[in-house]
JSON list of C-alpha atoms and ligand atoms in Angstrom, two decimals:
[
{"chain": "J", "resi": 1, "resn": "MET", "atom": "CA", "xyz": [92.42, 117.43, 85.78]},
{"chain": "J", "resi": 2, "resn": "ASN", "atom": "CA", "xyz": [92.02, 114.25, 87.82]},
{"chain": "J", "resi": 3, "resn": "MET", "atom": "CA", "xyz": [95.35, 112.89, 88.96]},
{"chain": "J", "resi": 4, "resn": "LEU", "atom": "CA", "xyz": [93.76, 109.75, 90.42]},
{"chain": "J", "resi": 5, "resn": "GLU", "atom": "CA", "xyz": [90.44, 108.17, 89.60]},
{"chain": "J", "resi": 6, "resn": "LEU", "atom": "CA", "xyz": [89.32, 104.88, 91.13]},
{"chain": "J", "resi": 7, "resn": "ARG", "atom": "CA", "xyz": [85.94, 103.48, 90.12]},
{"chain": "J", "resi": 8, "resn": "GLY", "atom": "CA", "xyz": [84.39, 100.46, 91.79]},
{"chain": "J", "resi": 9, "resn": "VAL", "atom": "CA", "xyz": [87.77, 99.21, 92.89]},
{"chain": "J", "resi": 10, "resn": "SER", "atom": "CA", "xyz": [87.92, 95.97, 94.86]},
{"chain": "J", "resi": 11, "resn": "LYS", "atom": "CA", "xyz": [90.96, 94.03, 95.92]},
{"chain": "J", "resi": 12, "resn": "SER", "atom": "CA", "xyz": [90.99, 90.59, 97.48]},
{"chain": "J", "resi": 13, "resn": "TYR", "atom": "CA", "xyz": [93.89, 88.65, 98.89]},
{"chain": "J", "resi": 14, "resn": "GLY", "atom": "CA", "xyz": [92.56, 85.11, 98.92]},
{"chain": "J", "resi": 15, "resn": "LYS", "atom": "CA", "xyz": [89.57, 85.27, 101.24]},
{"chain": "J", "resi": 16, "resn": "VAL", "atom": "CA", "xyz": [90.37, 88.73, 102.56]},
{"chain": "J", "resi": 17, "resn": "LEU", "atom": "CA", "xyz": [88.49, 91.51, 100.79]},
{"chain": "J", "resi": 18, "resn": "ALA", "atom": "CA", "xyz": [90.91, 94.38, 101.46]},
{"chain": "J", "resi": 19, "resn": "LEU", "atom": "CA", "xyz": [89.06, 96.94, 99.32]},
{"chain": "J", "resi": 20, "resn": "ARG", "atom": "CA", "xyz": [85.36, 96.93, 98.52]},
{"chain": "J", "resi": 21, "resn": "ASN", "atom": "CA", "xyz": [83.99, 98.90, 95.63]},
{"chain": "J", "resi": 22, "resn": "VAL", "atom": "CA", "xyz": [85.99, 102.06, 96.24]},
{"chain": "J", "resi": 23, "resn": "ASP", "atom": "CA", "xyz": [85.27, 105.25, 94.28]},
{"chain": "J", "resi": 24, "resn": "LEU", "atom": "CA", "xyz": [87.82, 107.97, 94.76]},
{"chain": "J", "resi": 25, "resn": "THR", "atom": "CA", "xyz": [88.92, 110.99, 92.79]},
{"chain": "J", "resi": 26, "resn": "VAL", "atom": "CA", "xyz": [91.93, 113.13, 93.62]},
{"chain": "J", "resi": 27, "resn": "ARG", "atom": "CA", "xyz": [92.35, 116.23, 91.50]},
{"chain": "J", "resi": 28, "resn": "ALA", "atom": "CA", "xyz": [95.72, 117.58, 90.42]},
{"chain": "J", "resi": 29, "resn": "GLY", "atom": "CA", "xyz": [97.13, 119.89, 93.09]},
{"chain": "J", "resi": 30, "resn": "GLU", "atom": "CA", "xyz": [95.28, 118.39, 96.06]},
{"chain": "J", "resi": 31, "resn": "LEU", "atom": "CA", "xyz": [96.85, 117.55, 99.42]},
{"chain": "J", "resi": 32, "resn": "VAL", "atom": "CA", "xyz": [94.89, 114.73, 101.04]},
{"chain": "J", "resi": 33, "resn": "SER", "atom": "CA", "xyz": [95.33, 112.58, 104.09]},
{"chain": "J", "resi": 34, "resn": "ILE", "atom": "CA", "xyz": [94.08, 109.00, 104.28]},
{"chain": "J", "resi": 35, "resn": "VAL", "atom": "CA", "xyz": [93.11, 107.84, 107.74]},
{"chain": "J", "resi": 36, "resn": "GLY", "atom": "CA", "xyz": [91.49, 104.76, 109.25]},
{"chain": "J", "resi": 37, "resn": "PRO", "atom": "CA", "xyz": [92.06, 101.84, 111.61]},
{"chain": "J", "resi": 38, "resn": "SER", "atom": "CA", "xyz": [94.84, 99.30, 111.20]},
{"chain": "J", "resi": 39, "resn": "GLY", "atom": "CA", "xyz": [93.90, 96.71, 108.60]},
{"chain": "J", "resi": 40, "resn": "SER", "atom": "CA", "xyz": [91.22, 98.91, 107.03]},
{"chain": "J", "resi": 41, "resn": "GLY", "atom": "CA", "xyz": [92.87, 98.89, 103.60]},
{"chain": "J", "resi": 42, "resn": "LYS", "atom": "CA", "xyz": [94.84, 102.17, 103.47]},
{"chain": "J", "resi": 43, "resn": "SER", "atom": "CA", "xyz": [98.12, 100.70, 102.23]},
{"chain": "J", "resi": 44, "resn": "THR", "atom": "CA", "xyz": [96.27, 98.51, 99.76]},
{"chain": "J", "resi": 45, "resn": "LEU", "atom": "CA", "xyz": [94.48, 101.60, 98.47]},
{"chain": "J", "resi": 46, "resn": "LEU", "atom": "CA", "xyz": [97.76, 103.49, 98.10]},
{"chain": "J", "resi": 47, "resn": "GLN", "atom": "CA", "xyz": [99.46, 100.57, 96.34]},
{"chain": "J", "resi": 48, "resn": "ILE", "atom": "CA", "xyz": [96.65, 100.25, 93.86]},
{"chain": "J", "resi": 49, "resn": "ALA", "atom": "CA", "xyz": [96.45, 104.01, 93.30]},
{"chain": "J", "resi": 50, "resn": "GLY", "atom": "CA", "xyz": [100.22, 103.95, 92.83]},
{"chain": "J", "resi": 51, "resn": "THR", "atom": "CA", "xyz": [99.96, 101.11, 90.28]},
{"chain": "J", "resi": 52, "resn": "LEU", "atom": "CA", "xyz": [102.25, 98.88, 92.37]},
{"chain": "J", "resi": 53, "resn": "ASP", "atom": "CA", "xyz": [99.40, 96.41, 92.35]},
{"chain": "J", "resi": 54, "resn": "ARG", "atom": "CA", "xyz": [96.40, 95.87, 90.10]},
{"chain": "J", "resi": 55, "resn": "PRO", "atom": "CA", "xyz": [92.82, 95.75, 91.44]},
{"chain": "J", "resi": 56, "resn": "SER", "atom": "CA", "xyz": [90.78, 92.54, 91.43]},
{"chain": "J", "resi": 57, "resn": "SER", "atom": "CA", "xyz": [87.99, 94.53, 89.81]},
{"chain": "J", "resi": 58, "resn": "GLY", "atom": "CA", "xyz": [87.18, 98.11, 88.95]},
{"chain": "J", "resi": 59, "resn": "THR", "atom": "CA", "xyz": [89.16, 100.74, 87.08]},
{"chain": "J", "resi": 60, "resn": "VAL", "atom": "CA", "xyz": [92.14, 102.86, 88.05]},
{"chain": "J", "resi": 61, "resn": "ARG", "atom": "CA", "xyz": [93.24, 105.93, 86.14]},
{"chain": "J", "resi": 62, "resn": "VAL", "atom": "CA", "xyz": [96.44, 107.82, 86.85]},
{"chain": "J", "resi": 63, "resn": "ALA", "atom": "CA", "xyz": [96.84, 111.15, 85.06]},
{"chain": "J", "resi": 64, "resn": "GLY", "atom": "CA", "xyz": [94.11, 110.02, 82.70]},
{"chain": "J", "resi": 65, "resn": "TYR", "atom": "CA", "xyz": [95.67, 106.67, 81.79]},
{"chain": "J", "resi": 66, "resn": "GLU", "atom": "CA", "xyz": [93.54, 103.59, 82.43]},
{"chain": "J", "resi": 67, "resn": "ILE", "atom": "CA", "xyz": [96.03, 101.18, 83.89]},
{"chain": "J", "resi": 68, "resn": "SER", "atom": "CA", "xyz": [94.31, 97.99, 82.72]},
{"chain": "J", "resi": 69, "resn": "GLU", "atom": "CA", "xyz": [95.09, 99.13, 79.17]},
{"chain": "J", "resi": 70, "resn": "LEU", "atom": "CA", "xyz": [98.82, 99.24, 79.88]},
{"chain": "J", "resi": 71, "resn": "SER", "atom": "CA", "xyz": [101.37, 96.43, 79.72]},
{"chain": "J", "resi": 72, "resn": "ASP", "atom": "CA", "xyz": [103.66, 95.89, 82.70]},
{"chain": "J", "resi": 73, "resn": "GLY", "atom": "CA", "xyz": [106.41, 97.79, 80.86]},
{"chain": "J", "resi": 74, "resn": "GLU", "atom": "CA", "xyz": [104.14, 100.73, 80.08]},
{"chain": "J", "resi": 75, "resn": "LEU", "atom": "CA", "xyz": [102.94, 100.71, 83.67]},
{"chain": "J", "resi": 76, "resn": "SER", "atom": "CA", "xyz": [106.51, 100.93, 84.99]},
{"chain": "J", "resi": 77, "resn": "ALA", "atom": "CA", "xyz": [107.14, 103.84, 82.65]},
{"chain": "J", "resi": 78, "resn": "LEU", "atom": "CA", "xyz": [103.96, 105.59, 83.84]},
{"chain": "J", "resi": 79, "resn": "ARG", "atom": "CA", "xyz": [104.96, 105.07, 87.45]},
{"chain": "J", "resi": 80, "resn": "ALA", "atom": "CA", "xyz": [108.49, 106.36, 86.84]},
{"chain": "J", "resi": 81, "resn": "ARG", "atom": "CA", "xyz": [107.20, 109.50, 85.19]},
{"chain": "J", "resi": 82, "resn": "TYR", "atom": "CA", "xyz": [104.21, 110.33, 87.39]},
{"chain": "J", "resi": 83, "resn": "ILE", "atom": "CA", "xyz": [104.60, 108.88, 90.85]},
{"chain": "J", "resi": 84, "resn": "GLY", "atom": "CA", "xyz": [106.97, 109.24, 93.79]},
{"chain": "J", "resi": 85, "resn": "PHE", "atom": "CA", "xyz": [106.64, 106.98, 96.83]},
{"chain": "J", "resi": 86, "resn": "VAL", "atom": "CA", "xyz": [107.62, 107.55, 100.46]},
{"chain": "J", "resi": 87, "resn": "PHE", "atom": "CA", "xyz": [107.33, 104.76, 103.04]},
{"chain": "J", "resi": 88, "resn": "GLN", "atom": "CA", "xyz": [107.40, 104.64, 106.81]},
{"chain": "J", "resi": 89, "resn": "ARG", "atom": "CA", "xyz": [110.57, 102.56, 106.83]},
{"chain": "J", "resi": 90, "resn": "PHE", "atom": "CA", "xyz": [112.79, 104.68, 104.71]},
{"chain": "J", "resi": 91, "resn": "HIS", "atom": "CA", "xyz": [114.14, 101.87, 102.49]},
{"chain": "J", "resi": 92, "resn": "LEU", "atom": "CA", "xyz": [117.54, 103.53, 102.16]},
{"chain": "J", "resi": 93, "resn": "ALA", "atom": "CA", "xyz": [120.60, 101.45, 101.23]},
{"chain": "J", "resi": 94, "resn": "SER", "atom": "CA", "xyz": [122.83, 101.48, 104.31]},
{"chain": "J", "resi": 95, "resn": "GLY", "atom": "CA", "xyz": [126.14, 101.32, 102.42]},
{"chain": "J", "resi": 96, "resn": "LEU", "atom": "CA", "xyz": [125.37, 104.29, 100.19]},
{"chain": "J", "resi": 97, "resn": "SER", "atom": "CA", "xyz": [125.65, 108.04, 100.75]},
{"chain": "J", "resi": 98, "resn": "ALA", "atom": "CA", "xyz": [122.55, 110.22, 100.73]},
{"chain": "J", "resi": 99, "resn": "LEU", "atom": "CA", "xyz": [123.54, 111.38, 97.24]},
{"chain": "J", "resi": 100, "resn": "ASP", "atom": "CA", "xyz": [123.84, 107.83, 95.87]},
{"chain": "J", "resi": 101, "resn": "ASN", "atom": "CA", "xyz": [120.64, 106.72, 97.56]},
{"chain": "J", "resi": 102, "resn": "VAL", "atom": "CA", "xyz": [118.77, 109.47, 95.72]},
{"chain": "J", "resi": 103, "resn": "ALA", "atom": "CA", "xyz": [120.73, 109.13, 92.45]},
{"chain": "J", "resi": 104, "resn": "ASP", "atom": "CA", "xyz": [120.09, 105.37, 92.30]},
{"chain": "J", "resi": 105, "resn": "GLY", "atom": "CA", "xyz": [116.36, 106.08, 92.29]},
{"chain": "J", "resi": 106, "resn": "LEU", "atom": "CA", "xyz": [116.95, 107.63, 88.86]},
{"chain": "J", "resi": 107, "resn": "LEU", "atom": "CA", "xyz": [118.74, 104.59, 87.37]},
{"chain": "J", "resi": 108, "resn": "TYR", "atom": "CA", "xyz": [115.94, 103.87, 84.92]},
{"chain": "J", "resi": 109, "resn": "SER", "atom": "CA", "xyz": [115.27, 107.49, 84.01]},
{"chain": "J", "resi": 110, "resn": "GLY", "atom": "CA", "xyz": [117.47, 107.51, 80.94]},
{"chain": "J", "resi": 111, "resn": "LEU", "atom": "CA", "xyz": [119.65, 110.23, 82.47]},
{"chain": "J", "resi": 112, "resn": "SER", "atom": "CA", "xyz": [123.45, 109.98, 82.46]},
{"chain": "J", "resi": 113, "resn": "ARG", "atom": "CA", "xyz": [125.29, 109.26, 85.70]},
{"chain": "J", "resi": 114, "resn": "ARG", "atom": "CA", "xyz": [126.36, 112.90, 85.88]},
{"chain": "J", "resi": 115, "resn": "GLN", "atom": "CA", "xyz": [122.78, 114.12, 85.34]},
{"chain": "J", "resi": 116, "resn": "ARG", "atom": "CA", "xyz": [121.46, 111.68, 87.94]},
{"chain": "J", "resi": 117, "resn": "ARG", "atom": "CA", "xyz": [123.93, 112.96, 90.51]},
{"chain": "J", "resi": 118, "resn": "ASP", "atom": "CA", "xyz": [123.12, 116.59, 89.67]},
{"chain": "J", "resi": 119, "resn": "ARG", "atom": "CA", "xyz": [119.40, 115.92, 89.99]},
{"chain": "J", "resi": 120, "resn": "ALA", "atom": "CA", "xyz": [119.97, 114.04, 93.26]},
{"chain": "J", "resi": 121, "resn": "ALA", "atom": "CA", "xyz": [122.02, 116.88, 94.71]},
{"chain": "J", "resi": 122, "resn": "ALA", "atom": "CA", "xyz": [119.30, 119.37, 93.71]},
{"chain": "J", "resi": 123, "resn": "ALA", "atom": "CA", "xyz": [116.59, 117.22, 95.33]},
{"chain": "J", "resi": 124, "resn": "LEU", "atom": "CA", "xyz": [118.62, 116.89, 98.55]},
{"chain": "J", "resi": 125, "resn": "ASP", "atom": "CA", "xyz": [119.14, 120.63, 98.53]},
{"chain": "J", "resi": 126, "resn": "GLN", "atom": "CA", "xyz": [115.38, 121.05, 98.17]},
{"chain": "J", "resi": 127, "resn": "VAL", "atom": "CA", "xyz": [114.77, 119.03, 101.34]},
{"chain": "J", "resi": 128, "resn": "GLY", "atom": "CA", "xyz": [117.42, 121.00, 103.23]},
{"chain": "J", "resi": 129, "resn": "LEU", "atom": "CA", "xyz": [120.15, 118.36, 103.11]},
{"chain": "J", "resi": 130, "resn": "GLY", "atom": "CA", "xyz": [122.54, 120.01, 100.67]},
{"chain": "J", "resi": 131, "resn": "ASN", "atom": "CA", "xyz": [125.18, 119.79, 103.40]},
{"chain": "J", "resi": 132, "resn": "ARG", "atom": "CA", "xyz": [124.71, 116.05, 104.02]},
{"chain": "J", "resi": 133, "resn": "LEU", "atom": "CA", "xyz": [125.31, 114.59, 100.55]},
{"chain": "J", "resi": 134, "resn": "ASP", "atom": "CA", "xyz": [128.11, 112.28, 101.65]},
{"chain": "J", "resi": 135, "resn": "HIS", "atom": "CA", "xyz": [126.46, 111.05, 104.84]},
{"chain": "J", "resi": 136, "resn": "ARG", "atom": "CA", "xyz": [125.38, 107.46, 104.96]},
{"chain": "J", "resi": 137, "resn": "PRO", "atom": "CA", "xyz": [122.01, 106.62, 106.57]},
{"chain": "J", "resi": 138, "resn": "HIS", "atom": "CA", "xyz": [123.50, 105.73, 109.98]},
{"chain": "J", "resi": 139, "resn": "GLN", "atom": "CA", "xyz": [125.10, 109.19, 110.05]},
{"chain": "J", "resi": 140, "resn": "LEU", "atom": "CA", "xyz": [121.72, 110.89, 109.71]},
{"chain": "J", "resi": 141, "resn": "SER", "atom": "CA", "xyz": [118.87, 111.52, 112.15]},
{"chain": "J", "resi": 142, "resn": "GLY", "atom": "CA", "xyz": [115.49, 109.85, 111.61]},
{"chain": "J", "resi": 143, "resn": "GLY", "atom": "CA", "xyz": [113.99, 113.03, 110.21]},
{"chain": "J", "resi": 144, "resn": "GLN", "atom": "CA", "xyz": [116.96, 113.49, 107.90]},
{"chain": "J", "resi": 145, "resn": "MET", "atom": "CA", "xyz": [116.67, 109.89, 106.67]},
{"chain": "J", "resi": 146, "resn": "GLN", "atom": "CA", "xyz": [113.04, 110.47, 105.90]},
{"chain": "J", "resi": 147, "resn": "ARG", "atom": "CA", "xyz": [113.97, 113.66, 104.05]},
{"chain": "J", "resi": 148, "resn": "VAL", "atom": "CA", "xyz": [116.46, 111.64, 101.96]},
{"chain": "J", "resi": 149, "resn": "ALA", "atom": "CA", "xyz": [113.58, 109.28, 101.16]},
{"chain": "J", "resi": 150, "resn": "VAL", "atom": "CA", "xyz": [111.45, 112.28, 100.15]},
{"chain": "J", "resi": 151, "resn": "ALA", "atom": "CA", "xyz": [114.32, 113.60, 98.01]},
{"chain": "J", "resi": 152, "resn": "ARG", "atom": "CA", "xyz": [114.49, 110.22, 96.28]},
{"chain": "J", "resi": 153, "resn": "ALA", "atom": "CA", "xyz": [110.75, 110.34, 95.64]},
{"chain": "J", "resi": 154, "resn": "ILE", "atom": "CA", "xyz": [110.85, 113.84, 94.15]},
{"chain": "J", "resi": 155, "resn": "ALA", "atom": "CA", "xyz": [114.15, 113.67, 92.24]},
{"chain": "J", "resi": 156, "resn": "SER", "atom": "CA", "xyz": [112.37, 112.64, 89.05]},
{"chain": "J", "resi": 157, "resn": "LYS", "atom": "CA", "xyz": [109.92, 115.56, 89.57]},
{"chain": "J", "resi": 158, "resn": "PRO", "atom": "CA", "xyz": [106.77, 113.41, 89.63]},
{"chain": "J", "resi": 159, "resn": "PRO", "atom": "CA", "xyz": [103.45, 115.29, 89.73]},
{"chain": "J", "resi": 160, "resn": "LEU", "atom": "CA", "xyz": [102.05, 112.79, 92.27]},
{"chain": "J", "resi": 161, "resn": "LEU", "atom": "CA", "xyz": [103.55, 111.91, 95.64]},
{"chain": "J", "resi": 162, "resn": "LEU", "atom": "CA", "xyz": [102.14, 108.97, 97.63]},
{"chain": "J", "resi": 163, "resn": "ALA", "atom": "CA", "xyz": [103.29, 108.51, 101.21]},
{"chain": "J", "resi": 164, "resn": "ASP", "atom": "CA", "xyz": [102.47, 105.61, 103.54]},
{"chain": "J", "resi": 165, "resn": "GLU", "atom": "CA", "xyz": [102.89, 106.76, 107.15]},
{"chain": "J", "resi": 166, "resn": "PRO", "atom": "CA", "xyz": [105.90, 108.93, 106.29]},
{"chain": "J", "resi": 167, "resn": "THR", "atom": "CA", "xyz": [106.06, 110.32, 109.82]},
{"chain": "J", "resi": 168, "resn": "GLY", "atom": "CA", "xyz": [105.28, 107.05, 111.61]},
{"chain": "J", "resi": 169, "resn": "ASN", "atom": "CA", "xyz": [108.85, 106.62, 112.85]},
{"chain": "J", "resi": 170, "resn": "LEU", "atom": "CA", "xyz": [109.55, 110.26, 113.63]},
{"chain": "J", "resi": 171, "resn": "ASP", "atom": "CA", "xyz": [109.32, 112.41, 116.73]},
{"chain": "J", "resi": 172, "resn": "SER", "atom": "CA", "xyz": [107.08, 115.44, 116.60]},
{"chain": "J", "resi": 173, "resn": "ALA", "atom": "CA", "xyz": [109.79, 117.89, 115.50]},
{"chain": "J", "resi": 174, "resn": "ALA", "atom": "CA", "xyz": [110.99, 115.66, 112.66]},
{"chain": "J", "resi": 175, "resn": "SER", "atom": "CA", "xyz": [107.41, 114.91, 111.74]},
{"chain": "J", "resi": 176, "resn": "ALA", "atom": "CA", "xyz": [106.69, 118.65, 111.46]},
{"chain": "J", "resi": 177, "resn": "GLU", "atom": "CA", "xyz": [109.76, 119.05, 109.23]},
{"chain": "J", "resi": 178, "resn": "VAL", "atom": "CA", "xyz": [108.59, 116.37, 106.85]},
{"chain": "J", "resi": 179, "resn": "MET", "atom": "CA", "xyz": [105.05, 117.73, 106.82]},
{"chain": "J", "resi": 180, "resn": "SER", "atom": "CA", "xyz": [106.24, 121.24, 106.00]},
{"chain": "J", "resi": 181, "resn": "LEU", "atom": "CA", "xyz": [108.21, 119.71, 103.16]},
{"chain": "J", "resi": 182, "resn": "PHE", "atom": "CA", "xyz": [105.05, 118.07, 101.80]},
{"chain": "J", "resi": 183, "resn": "HIS", "atom": "CA", "xyz": [103.17, 121.35, 102.10]},
{"chain": "J", "resi": 184, "resn": "ARG", "atom": "CA", "xyz": [105.94, 123.16, 100.26]},
{"chain": "J", "resi": 185, "resn": "LEU", "atom": "CA", "xyz": [105.92, 120.59, 97.44]},
{"chain": "J", "resi": 186, "resn": "ASN", "atom": "CA", "xyz": [102.16, 120.80, 97.26]},
{"chain": "J", "resi": 187, "resn": "SER", "atom": "CA", "xyz": [102.36, 124.59, 96.95]},
{"chain": "J", "resi": 188, "resn": "THR", "atom": "CA", "xyz": [104.52, 124.07, 93.84]},
{"chain": "J", "resi": 189, "resn": "GLY", "atom": "CA", "xyz": [101.70, 122.03, 92.30]},
{"chain": "J", "resi": 190, "resn": "VAL", "atom": "CA", "xyz": [102.58, 118.48, 93.34]},
{"chain": "J", "resi": 191, "resn": "THR", "atom": "CA", "xyz": [99.54, 116.34, 94.22]},
{"chain": "J", "resi": 192, "resn": "VAL", "atom": "CA", "xyz": [100.16, 114.68, 97.59]},
{"chain": "J", "resi": 193, "resn": "ALA", "atom": "CA", "xyz": [98.34, 111.81, 99.36]},
{"chain": "J", "resi": 194, "resn": "ILE", "atom": "CA", "xyz": [99.51, 110.81, 102.83]},
{"chain": "J", "resi": 195, "resn": "ILE", "atom": "CA", "xyz": [98.39, 107.84, 104.90]},
{"chain": "J", "resi": 196, "resn": "THR", "atom": "CA", "xyz": [98.67, 108.70, 108.57]},
{"chain": "J", "resi": 197, "resn": "HIS", "atom": "CA", "xyz": [97.65, 107.66, 112.06]},
{"chain": "J", "resi": 198, "resn": "ASP", "atom": "CA", "xyz": [98.66, 111.06, 113.41]},
{"chain": "J", "resi": 199, "resn": "PRO", "atom": "CA", "xyz": [95.66, 113.37, 113.93]},
{"chain": "J", "resi": 200, "resn": "GLU", "atom": "CA", "xyz": [97.92, 116.43, 113.64]},
{"chain": "J", "resi": 201, "resn": "VAL", "atom": "CA", "xyz": [99.25, 115.32, 110.28]},
{"chain": "J", "resi": 202, "resn": "ALA", "atom": "CA", "xyz": [95.71, 114.61, 109.08]},
{"chain": "J", "resi": 203, "resn": "ALA", "atom": "CA", "xyz": [94.43, 117.94, 110.37]},
{"chain": "J", "resi": 204, "resn": "ALA", "atom": "CA", "xyz": [97.18, 119.73, 108.44]},
{"chain": "J", "resi": 205, "resn": "CYS", "atom": "CA", "xyz": [95.76, 118.44, 105.13]},
{"chain": "J", "resi": 206, "resn": "PRO", "atom": "CA", "xyz": [92.90, 120.32, 103.42]},
{"chain": "J", "resi": 207, "resn": "ARG", "atom": "CA", "xyz": [91.08, 117.07, 102.59]},
{"chain": "J", "resi": 208, "resn": "ARG", "atom": "CA", "xyz": [90.74, 113.93, 104.67]},
{"chain": "J", "resi": 209, "resn": "ILE", "atom": "CA", "xyz": [89.70, 110.52, 103.31]},
{"chain": "J", "resi": 210, "resn": "ARG", "atom": "CA", "xyz": [88.53, 107.99, 105.86]},
{"chain": "J", "resi": 211, "resn": "VAL", "atom": "CA", "xyz": [88.88, 104.27, 105.13]},
{"chain": "J", "resi": 212, "resn": "ARG", "atom": "CA", "xyz": [87.06, 101.61, 107.10]},
{"chain": "J", "resi": 213, "resn": "ASP", "atom": "CA", "xyz": [86.60, 97.91, 106.36]},
{"chain": "J", "resi": 214, "resn": "GLY", "atom": "CA", "xyz": [87.96, 98.35, 102.85]},
{"chain": "J", "resi": 215, "resn": "GLN", "atom": "CA", "xyz": [85.61, 101.17, 102.00]},
{"chain": "J", "resi": 216, "resn": "VAL", "atom": "CA", "xyz": [86.01, 104.91, 101.68]},
{"chain": "J", "resi": 217, "resn": "ARG", "atom": "CA", "xyz": [83.52, 105.92, 104.32]},
{"chain": "J", "resi": 218, "resn": "ALA", "atom": "CA", "xyz": [83.61, 109.63, 104.74]},
{"chain": "J", "resi": 219, "resn": "GLU", "atom": "CA", "xyz": [85.48, 112.64, 103.63]},
{"chain": "J", "resi": 220, "resn": "SER", "atom": "CA", "xyz": [85.92, 115.87, 105.46]},
{"chain": "J", "resi": 221, "resn": "ALA", "atom": "CA", "xyz": [87.19, 119.15, 104.16]},
{"chain": "M", "resi": 1, "resn": "ATP", "atom": "N1", "xyz": [99.65, 90.57, 100.66]},
{"chain": "M", "resi": 1, "resn": "ATP", "atom": "C1", "xyz": [98.59, 90.31, 101.42]},
{"chain": "M", "resi": 1, "resn": "ATP", "atom": "N2", "xyz": [98.09, 89.05, 101.54]},
{"chain": "M", "resi": 1, "resn": "ATP", "atom": "C2", "xyz": [97.01, 88.79, 102.28]},
{"chain": "M", "resi": 1, "resn": "ATP", "atom": "N3", "xyz": [96.32, 89.70, 102.99]},
{"chain": "M", "resi": 1, "resn": "ATP", "atom": "C3", "xyz": [96.76, 90.99, 102.92]},
{"chain": "M", "resi": 1, "resn": "ATP", "atom": "C4", "xyz": [97.91, 91.33, 102.15]},
{"chain": "M", "resi": 1, "resn": "ATP", "atom": "N4", "xyz": [98.11, 92.67, 102.29]},
{"chain": "M", "resi": 1, "resn": "ATP", "atom": "C5", "xyz": [97.13, 93.11, 103.11]},
{"chain": "M", "resi": 1, "resn": "ATP", "atom": "N5", "xyz": [96.31, 92.10, 103.49]},
{"chain": "M", "resi": 1, "resn": "ATP", "atom": "C6", "xyz": [95.12, 92.22, 104.36]},
{"chain": "M", "resi": 1, "resn": "ATP", "atom": "O1", "xyz": [94.31, 93.24, 103.79]},
{"chain": "M", "resi": 1, "resn": "ATP", "atom": "C7", "xyz": [93.77, 94.08, 104.79]},
{"chain": "M", "resi": 1, "resn": "ATP", "atom": "C8", "xyz": [94.16, 95.53, 104.54]},
{"chain": "M", "resi": 1, "resn": "ATP", "atom": "O2", "xyz": [95.56, 95.67, 104.75]},
{"chain": "M", "resi": 1, "resn": "ATP", "atom": "P1", "xyz": [96.31, 97.08, 104.61]},
{"chain": "M", "resi": 1, "resn": "ATP", "atom": "O3", "xyz": [97.75, 96.80, 104.68]},
{"chain": "M", "resi": 1, "resn": "ATP", "atom": "O4", "xyz": [95.81, 97.77, 103.39]},
{"chain": "M", "resi": 1, "resn": "ATP", "atom": "O5", "xyz": [95.79, 97.85, 105.91]},
{"chain": "M", "resi": 1, "resn": "ATP", "atom": "P2", "xyz": [96.19, 99.28, 106.49]},
{"chain": "M", "resi": 1, "resn": "ATP", "atom": "O6", "xyz": [94.95, 100.09, 106.59]},
{"chain": "M", "resi": 1, "resn": "ATP", "atom": "O7", "xyz": [97.31, 99.84, 105.69]},
{"chain": "M", "resi": 1, "resn": "ATP", "atom": "O8", "xyz": [96.67, 98.94, 107.98]},
{"chain": "M", "resi": 1, "resn": "ATP", "atom": "P3", "xyz": [97.84, 99.59, 108.88]},
{"chain": "M", "resi": 1, "resn": "ATP", "atom": "O9", "xyz": [97.30, 100.88, 109.41]},
{"chain": "M", "resi": 1, "resn": "ATP", "atom": "O10", "xyz": [98.02, 98.57, 109.97]},
{"chain": "M", "resi": 1, "resn": "ATP", "atom": "O11", "xyz": [99.06, 99.76, 108.01]},
{"chain": "M", "resi": 1, "resn": "ATP", "atom": "C9", "xyz": [94.27, 93.53, 106.12]},
{"chain": "M", "resi": 1, "resn": "ATP", "atom": "O12", "xyz": [93.25, 92.76, 106.69]},
{"chain": "M", "resi": 1, "resn": "ATP", "atom": "C10", "xyz": [95.44, 92.67, 105.75]},
{"chain": "M", "resi": 1, "resn": "ATP", "atom": "O13", "xyz": [95.59, 91.60, 106.64]},
{"chain": "M", "resi": 2, "resn": "MG", "atom": "MG1", "xyz": [99.32, 100.23, 106.11]}
]
């Protein structure tokens, strides 16, 4: 099954053509890295693949659903069910514990408060932070903060995880921790796409997608 399918996707921001006629297929269960120079269109590609933004032209399918056929409400529901996001800046709420940061990500899941907290605790346990539930972000290391962000992304058990430079703010040990987490999730069947500038992170992924000037230029296995 194709988890992601982009056909002839272009995206312009005013005069800037950020993506040009991109074709890309990611099958369920793949672990891919997305590499390329600054400004080449990687984040734009991830945002469009993640349905956070719509393309200027071309078609995007996520888990078989053509997103142009969905209303904004249906699109939010699709995103909530299928996609988890991890960003370079962790986007954690500073006043909230690790547990609440993860549980709040489930606010629109239809789960009860109790269920959200149980799910959040399980996700934090999965990323090795079962003993840090009550810590607020400033009481955690960078790698631990990023693992909270990963826990938040996976708490709803999405089949697709999209990460934009998830190790960009981490030292090499913390970066390795987060990467081994992605590998572990991938081995349980989660499809993972990671934008990275780090050659080691890219080399650790079975498939590499190279973006240049808004185009997918080359792929290496
Ligand atoms: N909201 C926006 N409005 C206008 N131009 C934008 C917008 N977002 C991105 N761009 C432009 O689109 C191009 C692609 O940007 P994008 O953020 O996708 O690059 P990137 O490959 O992720 O770069 P980096 O590695 O620096 O994060 C850039 O030239 C950028 O200036
Ligand atoms: Mg970017």
